[in-house]
Amino acid sequence: MMKTPEKLFFTALGNDYRYRILTLLMKKPMSVNALAEKLGIEQSNLSHHLKCLLDCRFVEADVKGRTRIYRLSPATKELVGSTKKYINYYGGYLKKCGMLS
Amino acid sequence: MMKTPEKLFFTALGNDYRYRILTLLMKKPMSVNALAEKLGIEQSNLSHHLKCLLDCRFVEADVKGRTRIYRLSPATKELVGSTKKYINYYGGYLKKCGMLS
DNA sequence: TCAACATATGAATTGTTAATCATATATATT
DNA sequence: AATATATATGATTAACAATTCATATGTTGA
């Protein structure tokens, strides 16, 4: 069904866990375990989301012993900073939209 | 179930019709009919999307006789311009993400 | 005021995305 | 080599978002 880049982009960022992963990694790189604790999410679910973010190059990872440390890819830092501004601006209106709620 | 502003924001923009409406309105204001023609979409479906964009203040409208002319709200011009840049950058990677496709 | 046109709305259906569950892989430790 | 630990993967199920369909509203012109 060949989705558009626009659709893929907003769908990727439009999941709360994925977006929270990005904001957590803004602060510092983290292992899967550490992320799972912070998010209160099941390990396998988290792994699925991390794979998605990795495929999309929103994050990078390197192997450290048997753990994997995830970090934001450079371009993503700017992206997250920029979107935060808009979310703040539109936030109040968005919650009044019946179609989305 | 109280969704987050982040989720609402990306869901609002993550529908192809809604995003295309915004890019069409970047060029010039348009009536519902004109938009429906450009998009090849059913009128009632389009109206639902326009209501959403209106509720979220991505667009504004004014009544002109029995038609309604929609236009981008000022802040949205900047938003669309800014996101276009990121979509262009990540586009190539996004389509390789199995979870999204 | 009646017909037609332009747009909007609500409810039901269909389609898409995410979570779960079971299991696999890879590395380190004993 | 066997076990424990950390993470990944695939398939199924559950949750959510978008479309359709039927109908409503509001405005203009005959």
Coordinates of C-alpha atoms (C1' of nucleotides) in Angstrom, one line a residue:
Chain A
M1 CA 0.0 0.0 0.0
M2 CA 3.1 2.3 -0.1
K3 CA 2.7 5.0 2.5
T4 CA 3.9 8.5 2.0
P5 CA 7.0 9.8 3.9
E6 CA 4.8 12.3 5.6
K7 CA 2.5 9.6 7.0
L8 CA 5.5 7.5 8.1
F9 CA 7.2 10.4 9.7
F10 CA 4.2 11.5 11.9
T11 CA 3.3 7.9 12.7
A12 CA 6.8 7.2 13.9
L13 CA 6.7 10.2 16.2
G14 CA 3.1 9.9 17.1
N15 CA 3.4 7.0 19.6
D16 CA 3.8 8.1 23.2
Y17 CA 6.4 5.5 24.1
R18 CA 8.5 6.3 21.0
Y19 CA 8.3 10.0 21.7
R20 CA 9.1 9.6 25.4
I21 CA 12.1 7.5 24.5
L22 CA 13.4 10.4 22.4
T23 CA 12.9 12.9 25.1
L24 CA 14.6 10.6 27.7
L25 CA 17.6 10.2 25.3
M26 CA 17.8 13.9 25.0
K27 CA 19.2 14.0 28.5
K28 CA 21.6 11.0 28.2
P29 CA 22.2 7.7 26.4
M30 CA 20.6 4.7 28.1
S31 CA 20.4 0.9 28.1
V32 CA 17.1 -0.9 27.2
N33 CA 16.7 -1.9 30.8
A34 CA 17.1 1.7 32.0
L35 CA 14.5 2.9 29.5
A36 CA 12.1 0.1 30.4
E37 CA 12.3 1.2 34.1
K38 CA 11.7 4.8 33.3
L39 CA 8.8 4.1 31.0
G40 CA 7.2 1.3 32.9
I41 CA 6.9 -0.7 29.7
E42 CA 7.3 -4.4 28.9
Q43 CA 10.7 -5.3 27.5
S44 CA 9.5 -6.9 24.3
N45 CA 7.2 -3.9 23.5
L46 CA 10.1 -1.5 24.2
S47 CA 12.4 -3.5 21.9
H48 CA 9.8 -3.2 19.0
H49 CA 9.7 0.5 19.5
L50 CA 13.5 0.8 19.6
K51 CA 13.9 -1.2 16.4
C52 CA 11.5 1.2 14.8
L53 CA 13.4 4.3 16.0
L54 CA 16.6 2.7 14.9
D55 CA 15.4 1.8 11.4
C56 CA 14.2 5.4 11.0
R57 CA 17.6 6.7 12.2
F58 CA 16.0 8.6 15.0
V59 CA 18.4 6.8 17.4
E60 CA 21.7 4.9 17.3
A61 CA 22.9 2.2 19.5
D62 CA 26.2 0.5 20.4
V63 CA 26.8 -2.8 22.1
K64 CA 28.5 -2.6 25.5
G65 CA 29.0 -6.2 26.8
R66 CA 25.6 -7.8 26.7
T67 CA 23.7 -4.6 27.0
R68 CA 22.9 -2.0 24.3
I69 CA 23.2 1.7 24.9
Y70 CA 20.8 3.8 22.8
R71 CA 21.4 7.5 22.1
L72 CA 19.8 10.1 19.9
S73 CA 21.2 10.5 16.4
P74 CA 22.5 14.1 15.9
A75 CA 19.7 15.3 13.6
T76 CA 17.1 14.1 16.1
K77 CA 18.2 16.4 18.8
E78 CA 17.3 19.4 16.7
L79 CA 14.0 17.8 15.6
V80 CA 12.8 17.1 19.1
G81 CA 13.7 20.6 20.3
S82 CA 11.9 22.1 17.4
T83 CA 8.7 20.0 17.7
K84 CA 8.5 20.7 21.4
K85 CA 7.9 24.3 20.6
Y86 CA 4.9 23.6 18.3
I87 CA 3.4 21.0 20.6
N88 CA 3.4 23.7 23.3
Y89 CA 1.8 26.2 21.1
Y90 CA -1.0 24.0 19.7
G91 CA -1.5 21.8 22.8
G92 CA -4.4 23.7 24.2
Y93 CA -6.4 23.6 20.9
L94 CA -5.6 20.0 20.1
K95 CA -7.4 18.6 23.1
K96 CA -10.6 20.3 22.0
C97 CA -10.7 18.4 18.7
G98 CA -13.4 15.8 18.8
M99 CA -12.0 13.8 15.9
L100 CA -8.8 13.1 17.7
S101 CA -10.0 12.4 21.2
Chain B
M1 CA -8.5 8.1 28.2
M2 CA -6.9 11.5 28.1
K3 CA -4.3 11.6 25.3
T4 CA -1.1 13.5 25.5
P5 CA -0.6 16.7 23.5
E6 CA 2.3 15.0 21.7
K7 CA 0.1 12.1 20.5
L8 CA -2.7 14.5 19.5
F9 CA -0.2 16.7 17.6
F10 CA 1.3 13.9 15.5
T11 CA -2.0 12.2 14.9
A12 CA -3.5 15.4 13.6
L13 CA -0.7 15.9 11.1
G14 CA -0.2 12.2 10.4
N15 CA -3.2 11.8 8.1
D16 CA -2.4 12.2 4.5
Y17 CA -5.5 14.1 3.6
R18 CA -5.0 16.5 6.5
Y19 CA -1.4 17.1 5.6
R20 CA -2.1 17.6 2.0
I21 CA -4.8 20.1 2.8
L22 CA -2.2 22.1 4.7
T23 CA 0.3 22.0 1.8
L24 CA -2.4 23.1 -0.6
L25 CA -3.4 26.0 1.6
M26 CA 0.3 27.0 1.8
K27 CA -0.2 28.3 -1.8
K28 CA -3.6 30.0 -1.5
P29 CA -6.9 29.9 0.4
M30 CA -9.5 27.6 -1.0
S31 CA -13.1 26.6 -0.8
V32 CA -14.2 23.1 0.4
N33 CA -15.2 22.3 -3.2
A34 CA -11.9 23.3 -4.6
L35 CA -10.1 21.2 -2.0
A36 CA -12.3 18.2 -2.7
E37 CA -11.4 18.4 -6.4
K38 CA -7.7 18.7 -5.8
L39 CA -7.7 15.8 -3.3
G40 CA -10.2 13.6 -5.1
I41 CA -11.9 13.0 -1.7
E42 CA -15.5 12.7 -0.8
Q43 CA -17.1 15.8 0.5
S44 CA -18.2 14.5 3.9
N45 CA -14.8 13.0 4.6
L46 CA -13.1 16.2 3.7
S47 CA -15.5 18.2 6.0
H48 CA -14.5 15.9 8.9
H49 CA -10.9 16.6 8.3
L50 CA -11.4 20.3 8.0
K51 CA -13.3 20.4 11.2
C52 CA -10.3 18.7 12.9
L53 CA -7.8 21.1 11.4
L54 CA -10.1 24.0 12.5
D55 CA -10.5 22.7 16.0
C56 CA -6.7 22.4 16.3
R57 CA -6.3 25.9 14.9
F58 CA -4.1 24.7 12.0
V59 CA -6.5 26.5 9.7
E60 CA -9.0 29.3 9.8
A61 CA -12.1 29.8 7.6
D62 CA -14.5 32.5 6.7
V63 CA -17.9 32.4 5.1
K64 CA -18.2 33.9 1.7
G65 CA -21.8 33.5 0.5
R66 CA -22.7 29.9 0.8
T67 CA -19.1 28.7 0.4
R68 CA -16.4 28.6 3.1
I69 CA -12.9 29.7 2.3
Y70 CA -10.2 27.9 4.3
R71 CA -6.7 29.3 4.9
L72 CA -3.7 28.4 7.0
S73 CA -3.4 30.1 10.3
P74 CA -0.2 32.1 10.6
A75 CA 1.7 29.8 12.9
T76 CA 1.0 26.8 10.7
K77 CA 2.9 28.2 7.7
E78 CA 6.1 28.1 9.7
L79 CA 5.2 24.7 11.1
V80 CA 4.6 23.1 7.6
G81 CA 7.8 24.7 6.3
S82 CA 9.8 23.4 9.2
T83 CA 8.5 19.8 9.1
K84 CA 9.0 19.6 5.3
K85 CA 12.7 19.8 6.0
Y86 CA 12.7 16.9 8.4
I87 CA 10.5 14.7 6.3
N88 CA 12.9 15.2 3.5
Y89 CA 15.8 14.2 5.7
Y90 CA 14.3 11.1 7.3
G91 CA 12.2 10.0 4.4
G92 CA 14.7 7.5 3.0
Y93 CA 15.1 5.7 6.3
L94 CA 11.4 5.8 7.3
K95 CA 10.4 3.5 4.4
K96 CA 12.7 0.8 5.6
C97 CA 11.0 0.6 8.9
G98 CA 9.1 -2.7 9.1
M99 CA 7.0 -1.6 12.1
L100 CA 5.5 1.3 10.2
S101 CA 5.0 -0.2 6.7
Chain C
dT1 C1' -41.3 29.8 -0.1
dC2 C1' -39.4 26.2 -2.6
dA3 C1' -35.6 24.1 -5.0
dA4 C1' -30.5 23.7 -5.4
dC5 C1' -26.2 24.1 -3.8
dA6 C1' -22.4 24.1 -0.4
dT7 C1' -21.0 22.3 3.6
dA8 C1' -21.5 19.9 8.2
dT9 C1' -22.6 16.2 11.5
dG10 C1' -23.3 11.5 13.9
dA11 C1' -23.3 6.7 13.9
dA12 C1' -21.7 2.5 11.9
dT13 C1' -18.2 0.1 9.4
dT14 C1' -13.7 -0.8 7.9
dG15 C1' -8.8 -0.3 8.2
dT16 C1' -4.5 0.6 10.6
dT17 C1' -1.3 0.7 14.6
dA18 C1' 0.2 -1.0 18.9
dA19 C1' 0.5 -4.5 22.7
dT20 C1' 1.0 -9.1 24.1
dC21 C1' 2.7 -13.6 24.3
dA22 C1' 5.8 -17.1 23.2
dT23 C1' 10.2 -17.9 21.8
dA24 C1' 14.8 -16.9 19.9
dT25 C1' 19.7 -15.1 20.0
dA26 C1' 23.8 -13.5 21.8
dT27 C1' 27.1 -12.6 25.6
dA28 C1' 28.9 -13.2 30.0
dT29 C1' 29.7 -15.9 34.3
dT30 C1' 30.4 -20.2 36.9
Chain D
dA1 C1' 29.5 -26.5 28.7
dA2 C1' 25.6 -25.0 31.3
dT3 C1' 23.1 -21.2 33.2
dA4 C1' 21.7 -16.6 33.7
dT5 C1' 21.1 -12.1 31.8
dA6 C1' 20.0 -8.7 28.3
dT7 C1' 17.7 -7.9 24.3
dA8 C1' 15.3 -9.1 19.8
dT9 C1' 11.7 -11.1 16.7
dG10 C1' 7.2 -13.0 14.7
dA11 C1' 2.6 -13.9 15.0
dT12 C1' -1.8 -13.0 17.2
dT13 C1' -5.0 -10.1 19.4
dA14 C1' -6.7 -5.8 21.1
dA15 C1' -7.1 -0.8 20.6
dC16 C1' -7.6 3.1 17.8
dA17 C1' -8.2 6.2 13.8
dA18 C1' -10.3 7.0 9.3
dT19 C1' -14.0 6.3 5.9
dT20 C1' -18.6 5.8 4.6
dC21 C1' -23.4 6.5 4.5
dA22 C1' -27.4 8.7 5.7
dT23 C1' -29.1 13.0 6.9
dA24 C1' -29.0 17.8 8.6
dT25 C1' -28.2 22.9 8.2
dG26 C1' -27.7 27.1 6.2
dT27 C1' -27.7 30.3 2.2
dT28 C1' -29.0 31.9 -2.4
dG29 C1' -31.9 32.7 -6.3
dA30 C1' -36.2 31.6 -9.0

